[in-house]
Short mmCIF file of C-alpha atoms in Angstrom, two decimals:
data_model
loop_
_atom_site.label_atom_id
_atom_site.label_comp_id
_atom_site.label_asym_id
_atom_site.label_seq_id
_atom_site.Cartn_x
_atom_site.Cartn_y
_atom_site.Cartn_z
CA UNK W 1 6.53 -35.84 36.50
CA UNK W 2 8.20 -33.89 39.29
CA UNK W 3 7.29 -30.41 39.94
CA UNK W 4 10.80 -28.89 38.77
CA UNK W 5 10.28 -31.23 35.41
CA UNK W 6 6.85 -29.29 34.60
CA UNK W 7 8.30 -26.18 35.52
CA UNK W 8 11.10 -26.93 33.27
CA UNK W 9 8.09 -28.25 30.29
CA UNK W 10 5.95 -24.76 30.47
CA UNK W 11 7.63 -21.66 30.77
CA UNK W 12 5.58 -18.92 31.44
CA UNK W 13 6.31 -16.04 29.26
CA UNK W 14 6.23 -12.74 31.66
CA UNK W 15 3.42 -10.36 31.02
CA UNK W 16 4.68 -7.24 28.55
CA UNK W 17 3.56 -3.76 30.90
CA UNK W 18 3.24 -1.65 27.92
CA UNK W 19 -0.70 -1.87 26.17
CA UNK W 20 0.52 -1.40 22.52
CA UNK W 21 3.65 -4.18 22.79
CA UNK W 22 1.11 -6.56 24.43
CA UNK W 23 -1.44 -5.51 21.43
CA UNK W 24 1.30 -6.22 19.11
CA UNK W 25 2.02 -9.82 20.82
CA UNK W 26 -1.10 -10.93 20.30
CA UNK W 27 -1.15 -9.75 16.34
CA UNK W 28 -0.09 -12.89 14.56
CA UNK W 29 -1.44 -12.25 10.75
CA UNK W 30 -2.67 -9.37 9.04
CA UNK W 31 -5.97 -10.07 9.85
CA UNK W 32 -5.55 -9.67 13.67
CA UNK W 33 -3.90 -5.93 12.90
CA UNK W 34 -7.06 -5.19 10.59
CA UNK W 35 -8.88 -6.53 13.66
CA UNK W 36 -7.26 -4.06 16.08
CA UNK W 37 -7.62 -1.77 13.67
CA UNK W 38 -11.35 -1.85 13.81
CA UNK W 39 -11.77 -2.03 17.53
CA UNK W 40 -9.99 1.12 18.20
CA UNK W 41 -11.02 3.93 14.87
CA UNK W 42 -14.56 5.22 14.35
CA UNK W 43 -16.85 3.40 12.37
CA UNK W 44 -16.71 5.91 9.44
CA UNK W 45 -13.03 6.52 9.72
CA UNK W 46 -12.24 3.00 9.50
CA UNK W 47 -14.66 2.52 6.77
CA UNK W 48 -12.61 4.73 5.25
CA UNK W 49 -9.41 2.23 4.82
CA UNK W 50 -11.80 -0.71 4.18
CA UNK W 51 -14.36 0.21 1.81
CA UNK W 52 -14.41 -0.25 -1.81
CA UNK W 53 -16.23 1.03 -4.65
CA UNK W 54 -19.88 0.52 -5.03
CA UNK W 55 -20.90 -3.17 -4.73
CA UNK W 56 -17.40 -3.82 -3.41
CA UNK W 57 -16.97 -6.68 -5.95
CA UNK W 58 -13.37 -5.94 -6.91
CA UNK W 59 -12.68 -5.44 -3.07
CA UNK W 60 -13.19 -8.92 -2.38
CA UNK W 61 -12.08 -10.22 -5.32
CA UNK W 62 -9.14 -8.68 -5.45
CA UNK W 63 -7.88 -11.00 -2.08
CA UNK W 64 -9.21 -13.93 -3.13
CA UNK W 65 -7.42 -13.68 -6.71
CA UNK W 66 -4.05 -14.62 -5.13
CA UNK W 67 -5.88 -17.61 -3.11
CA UNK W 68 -6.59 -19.47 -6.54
CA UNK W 69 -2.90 -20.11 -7.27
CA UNK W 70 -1.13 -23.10 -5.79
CA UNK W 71 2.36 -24.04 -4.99
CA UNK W 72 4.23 -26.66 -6.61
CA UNK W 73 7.42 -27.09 -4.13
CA UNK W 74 10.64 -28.11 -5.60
CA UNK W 75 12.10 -30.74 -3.08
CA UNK W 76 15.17 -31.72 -1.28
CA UNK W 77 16.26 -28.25 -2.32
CA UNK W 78 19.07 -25.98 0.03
CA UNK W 79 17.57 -23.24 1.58
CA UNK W 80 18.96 -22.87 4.13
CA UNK W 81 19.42 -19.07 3.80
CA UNK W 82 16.68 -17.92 1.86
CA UNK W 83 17.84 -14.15 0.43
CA UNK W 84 14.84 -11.55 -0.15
CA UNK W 85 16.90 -8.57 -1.38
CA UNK W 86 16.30 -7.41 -4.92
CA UNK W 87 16.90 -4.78 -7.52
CA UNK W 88 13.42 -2.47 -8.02
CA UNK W 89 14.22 0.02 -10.42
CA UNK W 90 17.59 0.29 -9.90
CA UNK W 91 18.21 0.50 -6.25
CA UNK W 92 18.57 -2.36 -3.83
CA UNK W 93 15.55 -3.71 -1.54
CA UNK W 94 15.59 -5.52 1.33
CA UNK W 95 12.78 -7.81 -0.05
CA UNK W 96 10.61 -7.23 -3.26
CA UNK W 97 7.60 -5.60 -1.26
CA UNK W 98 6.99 -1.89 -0.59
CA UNK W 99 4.29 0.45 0.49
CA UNK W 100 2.21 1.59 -1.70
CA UNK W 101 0.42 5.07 -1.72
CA UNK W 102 -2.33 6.29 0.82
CA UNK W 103 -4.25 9.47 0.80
CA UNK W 104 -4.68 11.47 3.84
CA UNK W 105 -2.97 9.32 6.30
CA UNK W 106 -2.87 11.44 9.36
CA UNK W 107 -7.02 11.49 9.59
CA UNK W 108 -5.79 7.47 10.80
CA UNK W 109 -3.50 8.23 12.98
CA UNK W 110 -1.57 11.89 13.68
CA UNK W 111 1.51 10.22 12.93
CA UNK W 112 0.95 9.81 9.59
CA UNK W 113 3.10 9.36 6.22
CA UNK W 114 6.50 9.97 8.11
CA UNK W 115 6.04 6.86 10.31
CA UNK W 116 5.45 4.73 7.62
CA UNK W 117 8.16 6.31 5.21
CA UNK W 118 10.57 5.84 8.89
CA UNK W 119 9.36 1.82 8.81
CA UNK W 120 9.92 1.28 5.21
CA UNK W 121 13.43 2.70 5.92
CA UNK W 122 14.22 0.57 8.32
CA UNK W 123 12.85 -2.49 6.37
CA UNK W 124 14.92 -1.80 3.41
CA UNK W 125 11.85 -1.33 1.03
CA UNK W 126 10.16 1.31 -0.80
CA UNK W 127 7.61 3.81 0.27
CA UNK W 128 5.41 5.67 -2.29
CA UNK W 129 3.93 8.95 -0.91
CA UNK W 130 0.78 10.26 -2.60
CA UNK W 131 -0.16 13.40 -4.22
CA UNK W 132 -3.46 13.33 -1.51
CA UNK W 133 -0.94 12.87 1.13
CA UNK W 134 -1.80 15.07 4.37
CA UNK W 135 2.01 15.53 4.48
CA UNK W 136 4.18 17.46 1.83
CA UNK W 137 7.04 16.17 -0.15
CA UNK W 138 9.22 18.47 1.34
CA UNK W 139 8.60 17.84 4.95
CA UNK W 140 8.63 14.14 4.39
CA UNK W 141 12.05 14.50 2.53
CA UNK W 142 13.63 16.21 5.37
CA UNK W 143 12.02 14.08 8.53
CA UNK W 144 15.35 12.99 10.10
CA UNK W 145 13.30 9.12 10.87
CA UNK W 146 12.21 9.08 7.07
CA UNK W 147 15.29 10.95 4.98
CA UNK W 148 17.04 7.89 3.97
CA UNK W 149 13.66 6.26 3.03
CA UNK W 150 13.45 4.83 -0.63
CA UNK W 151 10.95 7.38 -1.78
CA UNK W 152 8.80 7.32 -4.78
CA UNK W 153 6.00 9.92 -5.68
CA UNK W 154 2.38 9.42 -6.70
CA UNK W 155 1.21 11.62 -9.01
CA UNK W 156 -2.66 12.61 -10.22
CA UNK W 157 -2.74 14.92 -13.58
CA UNK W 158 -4.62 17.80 -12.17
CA UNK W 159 -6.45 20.06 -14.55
CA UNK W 160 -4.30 22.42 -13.48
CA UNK W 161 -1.32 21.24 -15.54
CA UNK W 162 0.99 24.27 -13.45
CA UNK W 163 0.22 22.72 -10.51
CA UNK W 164 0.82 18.96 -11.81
CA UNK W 165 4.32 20.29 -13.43
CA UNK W 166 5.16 22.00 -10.38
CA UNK W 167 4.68 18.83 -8.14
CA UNK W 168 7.16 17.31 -10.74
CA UNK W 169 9.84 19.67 -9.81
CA UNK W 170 9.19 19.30 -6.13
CA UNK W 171 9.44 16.03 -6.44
CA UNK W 172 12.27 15.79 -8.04
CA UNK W 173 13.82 18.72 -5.75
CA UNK W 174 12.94 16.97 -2.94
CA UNK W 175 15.02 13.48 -3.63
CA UNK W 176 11.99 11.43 -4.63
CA UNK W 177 13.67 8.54 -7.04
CA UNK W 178 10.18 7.20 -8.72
CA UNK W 179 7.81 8.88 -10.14
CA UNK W 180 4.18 7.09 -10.62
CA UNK W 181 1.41 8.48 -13.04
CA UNK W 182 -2.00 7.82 -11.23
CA UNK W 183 -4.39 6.86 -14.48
CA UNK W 184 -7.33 5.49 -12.94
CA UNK W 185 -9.06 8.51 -11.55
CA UNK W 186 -10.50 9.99 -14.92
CA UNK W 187 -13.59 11.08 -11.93
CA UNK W 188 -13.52 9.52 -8.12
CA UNK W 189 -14.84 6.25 -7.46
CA UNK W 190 -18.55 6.30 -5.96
CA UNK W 191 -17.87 4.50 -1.85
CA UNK W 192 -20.77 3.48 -0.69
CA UNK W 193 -19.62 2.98 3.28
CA UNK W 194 -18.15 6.58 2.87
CA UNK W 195 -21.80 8.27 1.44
CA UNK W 196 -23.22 6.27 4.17
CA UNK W 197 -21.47 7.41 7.04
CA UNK W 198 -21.61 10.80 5.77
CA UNK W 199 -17.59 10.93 5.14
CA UNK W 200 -18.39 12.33 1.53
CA UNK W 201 -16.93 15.47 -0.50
CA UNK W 202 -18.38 17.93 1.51
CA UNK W 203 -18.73 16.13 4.76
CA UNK W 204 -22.39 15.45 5.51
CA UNK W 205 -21.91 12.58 8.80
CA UNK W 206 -25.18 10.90 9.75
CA UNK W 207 -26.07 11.00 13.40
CA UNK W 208 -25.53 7.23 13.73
CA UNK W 209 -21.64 8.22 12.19
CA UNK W 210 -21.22 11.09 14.83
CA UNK W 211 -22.31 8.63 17.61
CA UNK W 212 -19.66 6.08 16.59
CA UNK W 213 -17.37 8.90 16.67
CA UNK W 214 -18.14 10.36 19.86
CA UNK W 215 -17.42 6.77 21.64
CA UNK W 216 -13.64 6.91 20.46
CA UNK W 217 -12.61 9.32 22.44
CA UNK W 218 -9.08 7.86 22.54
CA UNK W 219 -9.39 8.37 18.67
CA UNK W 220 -10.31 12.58 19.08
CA UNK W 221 -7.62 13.04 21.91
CA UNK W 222 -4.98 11.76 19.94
CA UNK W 223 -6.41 13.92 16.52
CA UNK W 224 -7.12 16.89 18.99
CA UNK W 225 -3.73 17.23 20.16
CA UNK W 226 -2.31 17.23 16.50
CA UNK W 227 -1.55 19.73 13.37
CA UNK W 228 -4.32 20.62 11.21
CA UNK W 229 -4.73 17.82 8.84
CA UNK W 230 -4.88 19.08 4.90
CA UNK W 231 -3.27 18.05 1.92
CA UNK W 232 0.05 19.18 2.37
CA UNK W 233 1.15 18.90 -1.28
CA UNK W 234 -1.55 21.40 -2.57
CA UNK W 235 -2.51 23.37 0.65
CA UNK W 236 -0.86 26.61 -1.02
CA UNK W 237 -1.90 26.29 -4.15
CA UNK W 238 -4.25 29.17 -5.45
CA UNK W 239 -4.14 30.95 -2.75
CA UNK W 240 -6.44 29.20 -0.52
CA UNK W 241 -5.47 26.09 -1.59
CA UNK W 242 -7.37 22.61 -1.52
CA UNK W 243 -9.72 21.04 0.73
CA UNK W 244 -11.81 18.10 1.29
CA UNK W 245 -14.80 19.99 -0.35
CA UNK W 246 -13.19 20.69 -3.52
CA UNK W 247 -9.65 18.03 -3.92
CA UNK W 248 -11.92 15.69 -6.28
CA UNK W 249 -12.71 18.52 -8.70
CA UNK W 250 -8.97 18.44 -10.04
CA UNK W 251 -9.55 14.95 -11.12
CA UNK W 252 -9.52 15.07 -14.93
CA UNK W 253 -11.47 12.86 -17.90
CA UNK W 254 -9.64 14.51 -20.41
CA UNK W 255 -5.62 13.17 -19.49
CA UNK W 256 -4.27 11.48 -22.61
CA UNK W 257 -1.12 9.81 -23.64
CA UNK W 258 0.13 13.40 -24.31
CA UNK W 259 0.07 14.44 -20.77
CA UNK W 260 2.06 10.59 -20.00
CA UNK W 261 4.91 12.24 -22.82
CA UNK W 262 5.16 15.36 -21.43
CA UNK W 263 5.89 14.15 -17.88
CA UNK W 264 8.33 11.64 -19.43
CA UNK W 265 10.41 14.84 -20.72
CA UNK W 266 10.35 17.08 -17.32
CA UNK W 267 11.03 14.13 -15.16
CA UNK W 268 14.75 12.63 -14.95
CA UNK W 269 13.97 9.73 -12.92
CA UNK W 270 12.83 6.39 -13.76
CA UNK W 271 9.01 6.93 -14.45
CA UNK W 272 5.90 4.45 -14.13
CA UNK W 273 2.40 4.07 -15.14
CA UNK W 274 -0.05 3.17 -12.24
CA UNK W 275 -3.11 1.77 -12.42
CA UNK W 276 -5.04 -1.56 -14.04
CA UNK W 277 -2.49 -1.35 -17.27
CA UNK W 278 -3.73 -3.95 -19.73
CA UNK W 279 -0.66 -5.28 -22.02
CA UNK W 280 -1.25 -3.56 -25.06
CA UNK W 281 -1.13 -0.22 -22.90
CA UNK W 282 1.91 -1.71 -20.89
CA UNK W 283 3.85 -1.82 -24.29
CA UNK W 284 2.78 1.49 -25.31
CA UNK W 285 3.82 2.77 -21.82
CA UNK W 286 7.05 0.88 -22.42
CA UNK W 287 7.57 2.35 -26.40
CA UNK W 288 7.33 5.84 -25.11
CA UNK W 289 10.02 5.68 -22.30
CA UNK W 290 8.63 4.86 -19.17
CA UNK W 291 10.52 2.21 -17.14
CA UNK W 292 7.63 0.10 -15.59
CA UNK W 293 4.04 -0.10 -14.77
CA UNK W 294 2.53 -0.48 -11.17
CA UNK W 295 -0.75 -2.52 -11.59
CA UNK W 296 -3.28 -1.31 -9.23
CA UNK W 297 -7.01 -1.04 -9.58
CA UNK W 298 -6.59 1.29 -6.32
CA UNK W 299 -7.63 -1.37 -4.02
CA UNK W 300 -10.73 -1.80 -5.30
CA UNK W 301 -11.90 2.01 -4.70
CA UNK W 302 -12.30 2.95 -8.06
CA UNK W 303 -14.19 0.68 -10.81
CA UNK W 304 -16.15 -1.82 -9.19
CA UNK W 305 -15.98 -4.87 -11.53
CA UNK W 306 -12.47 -4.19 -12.83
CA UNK W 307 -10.31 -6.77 -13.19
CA UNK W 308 -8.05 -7.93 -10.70
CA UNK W 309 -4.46 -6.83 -10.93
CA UNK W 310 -2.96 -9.81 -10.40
CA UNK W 311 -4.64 -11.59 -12.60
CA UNK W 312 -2.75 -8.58 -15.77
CA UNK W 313 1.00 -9.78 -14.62
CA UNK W 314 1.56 -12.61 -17.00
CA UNK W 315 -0.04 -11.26 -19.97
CA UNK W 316 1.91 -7.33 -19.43
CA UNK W 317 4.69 -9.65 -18.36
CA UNK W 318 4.65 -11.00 -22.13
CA UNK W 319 3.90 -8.44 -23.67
CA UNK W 320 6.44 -6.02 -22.49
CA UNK W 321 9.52 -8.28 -21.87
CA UNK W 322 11.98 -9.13 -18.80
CA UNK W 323 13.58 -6.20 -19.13
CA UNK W 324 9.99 -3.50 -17.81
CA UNK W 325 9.83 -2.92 -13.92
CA UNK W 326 6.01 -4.36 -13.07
CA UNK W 327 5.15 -3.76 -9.39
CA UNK W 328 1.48 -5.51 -8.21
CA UNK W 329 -0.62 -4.30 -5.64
CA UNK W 330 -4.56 -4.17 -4.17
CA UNK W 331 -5.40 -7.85 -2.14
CA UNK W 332 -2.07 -8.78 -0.98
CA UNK W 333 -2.37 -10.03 2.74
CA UNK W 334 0.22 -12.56 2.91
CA UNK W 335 4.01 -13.06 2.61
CA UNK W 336 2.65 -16.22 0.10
CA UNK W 337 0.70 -13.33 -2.04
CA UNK W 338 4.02 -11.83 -2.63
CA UNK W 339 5.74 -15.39 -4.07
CA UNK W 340 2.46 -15.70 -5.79
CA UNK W 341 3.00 -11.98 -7.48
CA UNK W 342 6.54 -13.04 -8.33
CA UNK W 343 6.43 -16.12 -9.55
CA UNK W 344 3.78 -14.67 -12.43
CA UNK W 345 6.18 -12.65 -13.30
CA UNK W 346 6.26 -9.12 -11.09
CA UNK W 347 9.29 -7.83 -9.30
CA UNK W 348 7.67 -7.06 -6.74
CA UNK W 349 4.09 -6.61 -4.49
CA UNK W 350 3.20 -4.00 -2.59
CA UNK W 351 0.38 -3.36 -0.08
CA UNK W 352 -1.46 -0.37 1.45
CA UNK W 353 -4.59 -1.17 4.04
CA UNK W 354 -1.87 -3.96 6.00
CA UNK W 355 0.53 -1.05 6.54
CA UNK W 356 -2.76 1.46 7.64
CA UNK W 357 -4.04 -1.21 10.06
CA UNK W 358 -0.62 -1.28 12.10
CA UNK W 359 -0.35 2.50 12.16
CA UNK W 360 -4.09 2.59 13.66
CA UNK W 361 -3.16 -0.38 16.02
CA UNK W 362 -0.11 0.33 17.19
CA UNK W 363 1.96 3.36 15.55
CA UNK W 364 4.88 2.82 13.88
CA UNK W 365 5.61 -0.44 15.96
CA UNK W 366 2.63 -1.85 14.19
CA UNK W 367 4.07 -0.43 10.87
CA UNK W 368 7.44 -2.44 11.42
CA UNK W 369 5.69 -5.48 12.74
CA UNK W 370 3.31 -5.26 9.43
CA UNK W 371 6.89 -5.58 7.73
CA UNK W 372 8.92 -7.98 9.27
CA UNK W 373 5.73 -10.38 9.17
CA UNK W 374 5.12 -9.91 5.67
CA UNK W 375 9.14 -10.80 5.00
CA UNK W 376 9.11 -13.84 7.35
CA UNK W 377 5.98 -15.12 5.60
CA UNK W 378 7.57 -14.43 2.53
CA UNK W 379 10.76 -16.08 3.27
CA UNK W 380 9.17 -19.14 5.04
CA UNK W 381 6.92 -19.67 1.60
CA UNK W 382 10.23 -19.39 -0.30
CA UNK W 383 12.44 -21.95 1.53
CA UNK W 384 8.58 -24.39 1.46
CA UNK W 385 8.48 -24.01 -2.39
CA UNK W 386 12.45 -24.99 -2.64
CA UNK W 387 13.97 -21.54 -3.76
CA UNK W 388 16.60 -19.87 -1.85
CA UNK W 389 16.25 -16.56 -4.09
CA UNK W 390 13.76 -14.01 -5.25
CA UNK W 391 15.63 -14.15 -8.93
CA UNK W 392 15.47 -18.24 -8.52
CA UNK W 393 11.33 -17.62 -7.88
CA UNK W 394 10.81 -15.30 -10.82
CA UNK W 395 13.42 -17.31 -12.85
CA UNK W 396 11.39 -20.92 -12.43
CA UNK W 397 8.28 -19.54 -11.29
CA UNK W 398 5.88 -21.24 -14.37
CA UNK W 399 7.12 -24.49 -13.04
CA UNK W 400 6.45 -23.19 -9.18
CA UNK W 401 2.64 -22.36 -9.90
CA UNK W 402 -0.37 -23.54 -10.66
CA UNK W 403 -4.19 -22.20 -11.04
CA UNK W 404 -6.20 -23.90 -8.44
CA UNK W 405 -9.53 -26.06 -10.56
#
């Protein structure tokens, strides 16, 4: 070959001069952000997005639930333009995915819930902002980046039922279209990598924790140079307000269906049930008024051993009808997880640690680059299997799917 023929065979693509867009190049799957992730948070703060509950069973299993499924492709199929968008409670998104909520975001990163509420709004999809959230309602509603964000609330039934009703209101003041009823934290999960690092309820980090801490100093300049970091949605609240020492004490064994029926009756907006929702609590959920369920078993930081919440779509799906919002989350890595999620039946799948590794690797570039590779793996899986639709997927999904032997 002649030297202007190779030349014209292997372009060189020029070097990018900013560190985080070259990071970002090099970030091809989910994995490489949790990667990235890793190699630039402290040991115990990044054990704090990774870990599970005790043994960590339903951690791992919860990922490798989606990876017994197989595709069935429907050939010689036109897809040729593959649509994502879809209806999630009423309101049109930009693909059936959305972020689910994460507690105390800015000890990640100091940008916090607002740049992931300003990437979901840009994506088109929904962003669920937690009660534990180290940013308030309010502020979140008014950040100019994050205002026209789908918003939905995550709410925990405090013991102080004042304070839970009055986090209803603010919600609802505040624009927030979906409400979610956290039911899986009767009393908080026992972490092992957080009691071992020291990151517990009150703090108590080992020497070997603040060593890894000390050698990310990128980490404390960044956390230095920021707000105090609290939970915004309570920080008032009796005065003094909550704190890392005491936040876990509101949890409450005794919330019933009662407290579920109440909420129902302050709150105007469509209202769902989160948590690993078998199907004979799905269709009381559904009897009483509530307008879907959002199967979670909190990404595995809860009950170790608790079924996976993928594996509860088809049976809630029959059991409640086509007609009952269910939104899947905990172990999806992968655009394919989210055609798995919906051809079983869910409207949509939404994830939480992807999203938290491309704040902590890049900001809220990583956030959108979490998105748009989620959607493109999502698409590409759709036009492989032969549907050109997310209603064509759920519609002839049975036929789609297959349990792996």
């Amino acid at each position: 070959m002649r030297p202007h023929e190779v030349r014209e065979l292997i372009k060189l693509k020029p070097p990018a001069w900013h560190r985080d867009t070259r990071l970002l190049d090099r970030c091809k799957t989910i994995e490489d952000f949790r990667r990235l992730s890793r190699r630039r948070l402290p040991r115990p703060v990044y054990d704090y997005i990774a870990g599970g509950a005790d043994e960590e069973i339903t951690l791992r299993a919860n990922a490798e639930a989606f990876r017994k499924w197989r595709f069935t492709p429907s050939v010689l199929a036109d897809v040729s333009s593959a649509h994502l968008s879809t209806s999630l409670f009423g309101r049109t998104s930009a693909a059936p995915m959305g972020f689910a909520p994460t507690g105390y975001t800015r000890m990640l990163s100091p940008l916090g819930e607002p740049a992931v509420a300003a990437a979901a709004a840009r994506a088109g999809i929904p962003y669920v902002l937690s009660t534990m959230a180290s940013t308030s309602l309010e502020d979140l509603a008014d950040h100019p980046a994050a205002h026209d964000a789908d918003r939905w609330f995550q709410l925990y039934i405090w013991k102080d039922r004042d304070l839970t009703d009055e986090l209803v209101r603010r919600a609802d003041a505040a624009g927030y279209r979906v409400l979610e009823i956290a039911v899986d934290t009767a009393v908080s999960g026992y972490r092992v990598r957080d009691v071992r690092n020291g990151l517990t309820i009150p703090p108590q980090l080992t020497l070997k924790g603040m060593i890894d801490l000390g050698v990310r100093p990128g980490y404390w300049t960044r956390m230095l140079a920021s707000p105090k970091i609290e939970f915004a949605n309570v920080s008032s609240a009796g005065g003094g307000g909550y704190t890392i020492e005491n936040i876990t004490a509101q949890f409450d064994p005794s919330v019933d269906w009662a407290d579920v029926r109440r909420i129902r009756e302050q709150w105007p907006g469509r209202l769902v049930l989160k948590g690993p929702v078998g199907p004979q609590d799905a269709q009381r959920a559904k009897e009483i008024g509530l307008d879907g369920v959002h199967l979670s078993n909190h990404g595995g930081r809860q009950l170790d051993r608790c079924i996976v919440p993928i594996d509860l779509v088809q049976p809630v799906r029959r059991a409640v009808g086509a007609d009952f919002g269910i939104v899947v989350d905990s172990g999806v890595r992968h655009g394919a997880d989210i055609a798995t999620a919906l051809a079983l039946g869910a409207d949509a799948a939404f994830v939480g640690r992807p999203y938290l590794w491309g704040l902590t690797a890049a900001g809220e570039p990583g956030v959108d680059r979490v998105a748009r590779l989620l959607t493109e793996q999502l698409r590409r899986t759709m036009q492989l299997i032969g549907v050109a639709s997310v209603d064509e997927l759920r519609k002839r999904g049975p036929e789609l799917i297959t349990a792996a032997h």
